[in-house]
Amino acid sequence: MNDTVFCAAEAAVRELLDAAKLSRGDVLVVGCSSSEVVGERIGKNSSMEAARAIADAIMPILAEHGVYLAAQCCEHLNRALIVERACAERYGLDPVWVMPQPHAGGSFATAVWSSMTDPVAVECIRAHAGMDIGGTLIGMHLRRVAVPVRLSLNRIGEASVLFARTRPAYVGGPRAIYQTDEP
């Protein structure tokens, strides 16, 4: 199953990078229920193997594109995020003193923490795009105007997956003129 999970995660992140038009320095928030990926109810059967497969699939691709990963922890850590220290510094995010574990933070956040060069946890972020694997509710970590993105796949393992990008808000009234090339 982990090969299938790896391939699906890899395909999803490549397609999302293109669809969301992410640039170097942008942030992609990923929430992942490894329990849902292996066909169980969220929070009930954490799988480090499934989490590791997803982290191993997406992290090199994001690094290649210069996009920061923000891995959302579970509710036991108040959905804190794991990011590289360079991301926290770039966006002025204050680190908090916690380290995820499979049952306090989640397997995905734990796998990401162990794979990052200089990981820190932060309480919040305003990401440019997101991937929600298994209904982890990442919306609180997206910039203000989130736009659903429909990709060619909607499952990773047994988990449903939703994607979003963000855009600037439209402001003004009937006289406003908007840019024609939406970011």
C-alpha atoms as a printed R data frame, in Angstrom:
    type eleno elety resid chain resno       x      y       z
1   ATOM     1    CA   MET     A     1   0.000  0.000   0.000
2   ATOM     2    CA   ASN     A     2   2.802  2.453   0.805
3   ATOM     3    CA   ASP     A     3   4.024  2.451  -2.824
4   ATOM     4    CA   THR     A     4   0.522  3.383  -3.947
5   ATOM     5    CA   VAL     A     5   0.304  6.069  -1.256
6   ATOM     6    CA   PHE     A     6   3.747  7.446  -2.242
7   ATOM     7    CA   CYS     A     7   2.797  7.616  -5.943
8   ATOM     8    CA   ALA     A     8  -0.572  9.263  -5.253
9   ATOM     9    CA   ALA     A     9   0.968 11.874  -2.926
10  ATOM    10    CA   GLU     A    10   3.729 12.597  -5.430
11  ATOM    11    CA   ALA     A    11   1.239 13.034  -8.292
12  ATOM    12    CA   ALA     A    12  -1.058 15.188  -6.144
13  ATOM    13    CA   VAL     A    13   1.619 17.633  -5.025
14  ATOM    14    CA   ARG     A    14   3.000 18.007  -8.552
15  ATOM    15    CA   GLU     A    15  -0.463 18.728  -9.933
16  ATOM    16    CA   LEU     A    16  -1.281 21.135  -7.093
17  ATOM    17    CA   LEU     A    17   1.959 23.092  -7.549
18  ATOM    18    CA   ASP     A    18   1.000 23.660 -11.170
19  ATOM    19    CA   ALA     A    19  -2.695 24.386 -10.564
20  ATOM    20    CA   ALA     A    20  -2.041 26.774  -7.661
21  ATOM    21    CA   LYS     A    21   0.830 28.497  -9.491
22  ATOM    22    CA   LEU     A    22   3.002 28.433  -6.377
23  ATOM    23    CA   SER     A    23   6.278 30.359  -6.453
24  ATOM    24    CA   ARG     A    24   9.552 30.044  -4.576
25  ATOM    25    CA   GLY     A    25   9.027 31.071  -0.973
26  ATOM    26    CA   ASP     A    26   5.291 30.287  -0.958
27  ATOM    27    CA   VAL     A    27   3.850 27.979   1.719
28  ATOM    28    CA   LEU     A    28   1.860 24.784   1.218
29  ATOM    29    CA   VAL     A    29   0.003 23.578   4.309
30  ATOM    30    CA   VAL     A    30  -0.649 19.841   4.465
31  ATOM    31    CA   GLY     A    31  -2.872 18.157   6.993
32  ATOM    32    CA   CYS     A    32  -2.818 14.377   6.945
33  ATOM    33    CA   SER     A    33  -4.684 11.724   8.888
34  ATOM    34    CA   SER     A    34  -2.577  8.620   8.445
35  ATOM    35    CA   SER     A    35  -5.454  6.707  10.065
36  ATOM    36    CA   GLU     A    36  -7.744  7.738   7.198
37  ATOM    37    CA   VAL     A    37  -5.040  6.864   4.646
38  ATOM    38    CA   VAL     A    38  -5.002  3.259   5.930
39  ATOM    39    CA   GLY     A    39  -8.806  3.059   5.990
40  ATOM    40    CA   GLU     A    40  -9.538  3.784   9.654
41  ATOM    41    CA   ARG     A    41 -11.343  6.649  11.364
42  ATOM    42    CA   ILE     A    42  -9.293  9.816  11.928
43  ATOM    43    CA   GLY     A    43  -7.200  9.584  15.097
44  ATOM    44    CA   LYS     A    44  -7.816  5.873  15.658
45  ATOM    45    CA   ASN     A    45  -4.981  3.982  13.904
46  ATOM    46    CA   SER     A    46  -2.000  6.247  13.333
47  ATOM    47    CA   SER     A    47   0.422  4.836  10.754
48  ATOM    48    CA   MET     A    48   4.007  6.036  10.682
49  ATOM    49    CA   GLU     A    49   4.545  3.993   7.499
50  ATOM    50    CA   ALA     A    50   1.780  5.783   5.588
51  ATOM    51    CA   ALA     A    51   2.856  9.161   7.001
52  ATOM    52    CA   ARG     A    52   6.484  8.517   6.034
53  ATOM    53    CA   ALA     A    53   5.443  7.524   2.490
54  ATOM    54    CA   ILE     A    54   3.564 10.817   2.041
55  ATOM    55    CA   ALA     A    55   6.330 12.937   3.569
56  ATOM    56    CA   ASP     A    56   8.965 11.166   1.456
57  ATOM    57    CA   ALA     A    57   6.882 11.763  -1.674
58  ATOM    58    CA   ILE     A    58   6.145 15.456  -1.262
59  ATOM    59    CA   MET     A    59   9.125 16.959   0.577
60  ATOM    60    CA   PRO     A    60  11.721 16.595  -2.227
61  ATOM    61    CA   ILE     A    61   9.296 18.037  -4.787
62  ATOM    62    CA   LEU     A    62   8.519 21.047  -2.603
63  ATOM    63    CA   ALA     A    63  12.239 21.574  -1.943
64  ATOM    64    CA   GLU     A    64  12.950 21.414  -5.679
65  ATOM    65    CA   HIS     A    65  10.378 24.176  -6.263
66  ATOM    66    CA   GLY     A    66  11.458 26.260  -3.261
67  ATOM    67    CA   VAL     A    67   8.027 25.930  -1.625
68  ATOM    68    CA   TYR     A    68   7.885 25.690   2.154
69  ATOM    69    CA   LEU     A    69   5.942 22.830   3.732
70  ATOM    70    CA   ALA     A    70   3.802 23.526   6.791
71  ATOM    71    CA   ALA     A    71   2.736 20.177   8.258
72  ATOM    72    CA   GLN     A    72  -0.357 20.551  10.420
73  ATOM    73    CA   CYS     A    73  -0.360 18.685  13.722
74  ATOM    74    CA   CYS     A    74  -3.506 17.090  15.121
75  ATOM    75    CA   GLU     A    75  -5.830 18.719  17.636
76  ATOM    76    CA   HIS     A    76  -3.789 17.375  20.581
77  ATOM    77    CA   LEU     A    77  -1.254 20.097  19.701
78  ATOM    78    CA   ASN     A    78  -3.994 22.594  18.763
79  ATOM    79    CA   ARG     A    79  -3.217 22.088  15.060
80  ATOM    80    CA   ALA     A    80   0.204 23.703  15.408
81  ATOM    81    CA   LEU     A    81   2.395 23.485  12.328
82  ATOM    82    CA   ILE     A    82   5.839 22.072  11.695
83  ATOM    83    CA   VAL     A    83   7.969 24.262   9.406
84  ATOM    84    CA   GLU     A    84  11.624 24.827   8.687
85  ATOM    85    CA   ARG     A    85  13.099 27.580  10.868
86  ATOM    86    CA   ALA     A    86  13.868 29.539   7.665
87  ATOM    87    CA   CYS     A    87  10.128 29.612   6.873
88  ATOM    88    CA   ALA     A    88   9.285 30.808  10.391
89  ATOM    89    CA   GLU     A    89  11.899 33.554  10.121
90  ATOM    90    CA   ARG     A    90  10.787 34.629   6.632
91  ATOM    91    CA   TYR     A    91   7.160 34.995   7.718
92  ATOM    92    CA   GLY     A    92   7.839 36.359  11.216
93  ATOM    93    CA   LEU     A    93   6.367 33.330  12.997
94  ATOM    94    CA   ASP     A    94   7.218 32.735  16.649
95  ATOM    95    CA   PRO     A    95   8.241 29.146  17.413
96  ATOM    96    CA   VAL     A    96   6.460 27.304  20.213
97  ATOM    97    CA   TRP     A    97   8.118 24.741  22.440
98  ATOM    98    CA   VAL     A    98   6.743 21.362  21.350
99  ATOM    99    CA   MET     A    99   7.798 18.390  19.267
100 ATOM   100    CA   PRO     A   100   5.157 16.163  17.609
101 ATOM   101    CA   GLN     A   101   4.764 12.471  18.419
102 ATOM   102    CA   PRO     A   102   2.488  9.981  16.635
103 ATOM   103    CA   HIS     A   103  -0.304 10.314  19.241
104 ATOM   104    CA   ALA     A   104   0.300 13.975  20.140
105 ATOM   105    CA   GLY     A   105   0.765 15.860  16.905
106 ATOM   106    CA   GLY     A   106   0.216 12.986  14.502
107 ATOM   107    CA   SER     A   107   2.309 10.596  12.474
108 ATOM   108    CA   PHE     A   108   2.568 12.949   9.484
109 ATOM   109    CA   ALA     A   109   3.861 15.888  11.534
110 ATOM   110    CA   THR     A   110   6.252 13.500  13.314
111 ATOM   111    CA   ALA     A   111   7.562 12.157   9.995
112 ATOM   112    CA   VAL     A   112   8.017 15.684   8.637
113 ATOM   113    CA   TRP     A   113   9.782 16.827  11.829
114 ATOM   114    CA   SER     A   114  12.313 13.992  11.533
115 ATOM   115    CA   SER     A   115  12.939 14.799   7.842
116 ATOM   116    CA   MET     A   116  13.424 18.551   8.113
117 ATOM   117    CA   THR     A   117  16.833 20.163   8.494
118 ATOM   118    CA   ASP     A   118  15.895 22.616  11.255
119 ATOM   119    CA   PRO     A   119  12.237 22.097  12.227
120 ATOM   120    CA   VAL     A   120  10.238 24.288  14.563
121 ATOM   121    CA   ALA     A   121   6.589 24.291  15.586
122 ATOM   122    CA   VAL     A   122   4.496 27.425  15.130
123 ATOM   123    CA   GLU     A   123   0.900 28.145  16.140
124 ATOM   124    CA   CYS     A   124  -0.402 29.553  12.880
125 ATOM   125    CA   ILE     A   125   0.476 30.454   9.319
126 ATOM   126    CA   ARG     A   126  -1.250 31.987   6.293
127 ATOM   127    CA   ALA     A   127  -0.421 29.469   3.548
128 ATOM   128    CA   HIS     A   128  -0.761 30.079  -0.180
129 ATOM   129    CA   ALA     A   129  -2.259 26.630  -0.889
130 ATOM   130    CA   GLY     A   130  -3.275 23.520   0.966
131 ATOM   131    CA   MET     A   131  -3.782 19.795   0.817
132 ATOM   132    CA   ASP     A   132  -6.163 18.180   3.310
133 ATOM   133    CA   ILE     A   133  -5.724 14.404   3.439
134 ATOM   134    CA   GLY     A   134  -8.465 12.736   5.450
135 ATOM   135    CA   GLY     A   135 -10.506 15.701   6.712
136 ATOM   136    CA   THR     A   136  -7.970 17.381   8.993
137 ATOM   137    CA   LEU     A   137  -9.467 20.879   8.558
138 ATOM   138    CA   ILE     A   138  -6.559 22.976   7.279
139 ATOM   139    CA   GLY     A   139  -8.698 25.999   6.361
140 ATOM   140    CA   MET     A   140  -7.626 27.979   9.424
141 ATOM   141    CA   HIS     A   141  -4.080 28.020   8.022
142 ATOM   142    CA   LEU     A   142  -4.903 29.358   4.552
143 ATOM   143    CA   ARG     A   143  -4.844 32.974   3.479
144 ATOM   144    CA   ARG     A   144  -8.180 34.768   3.587
145 ATOM   145    CA   VAL     A   145  -9.632 33.888   0.173
146 ATOM   146    CA   ALA     A   146  -9.329 30.130  -0.398
147 ATOM   147    CA   VAL     A   147 -10.397 28.683  -3.728
148 ATOM   148    CA   PRO     A   148 -11.107 24.951  -4.129
149 ATOM   149    CA   VAL     A   149  -8.858 23.191  -6.642
150 ATOM   150    CA   ARG     A   150 -10.138 20.096  -8.437
151 ATOM   151    CA   LEU     A   151  -7.345 17.747  -9.449
152 ATOM   152    CA   SER     A   152  -7.337 14.446 -11.315
153 ATOM   153    CA   LEU     A   153  -7.282 12.490  -8.039
154 ATOM   154    CA   ASN     A   154  -9.295 12.846  -4.871
155 ATOM   155    CA   ARG     A   155  -7.887 10.022  -2.720
156 ATOM   156    CA   ILE     A   156  -4.565  9.112  -1.198
157 ATOM   157    CA   GLY     A   157  -4.806  5.573   0.054
158 ATOM   158    CA   GLU     A   158  -8.300  5.294   1.538
159 ATOM   159    CA   ALA     A   159  -8.433  8.972   2.553
160 ATOM   160    CA   SER     A   160 -10.358 11.621   0.674
161 ATOM   161    CA   VAL     A   161  -8.205 14.599  -0.224
162 ATOM   162    CA   LEU     A   162  -9.183 18.211  -0.860
163 ATOM   163    CA   PHE     A   163  -7.005 20.915  -2.366
164 ATOM   164    CA   ALA     A   164  -7.106 24.701  -2.223
165 ATOM   165    CA   ARG     A   165  -5.216 27.692  -3.502
166 ATOM   166    CA   THR     A   166  -5.605 31.258  -2.370
167 ATOM   167    CA   ARG     A   167  -5.963 34.562  -4.163
168 ATOM   168    CA   PRO     A   168  -6.135 38.218  -3.207
169 ATOM   169    CA   ALA     A   169  -9.581 39.452  -2.157
170 ATOM   170    CA   TYR     A   170 -11.660 41.410  -4.637
171 ATOM   171    CA   VAL     A   171 -12.325 44.833  -3.128
172 ATOM   172    CA   GLY     A   172 -14.236 47.800  -4.425
173 ATOM   173    CA   GLY     A   173 -17.617 48.211  -5.998
174 ATOM   174    CA   PRO     A   174 -19.180 48.716  -9.404
175 ATOM   175    CA   ARG     A   175 -16.381 51.050 -10.540
176 ATOM   176    CA   ALA     A   176 -13.576 48.665  -9.574
177 ATOM   177    CA   ILE     A   177 -11.411 47.164 -12.272
178 ATOM   178    CA   TYR     A   178  -9.737 43.874 -11.473
179 ATOM   179    CA   GLN     A   179  -6.568 42.407 -12.876
180 ATOM   180    CA   THR     A   180  -7.417 39.952 -15.625
181 ATOM   181    CA   ASP     A   181  -4.596 37.542 -14.816
182 ATOM   182    CA   GLU     A   182  -5.523 36.118 -11.416
183 ATOM   183    CA   PRO     A   183  -2.496 34.968  -9.422
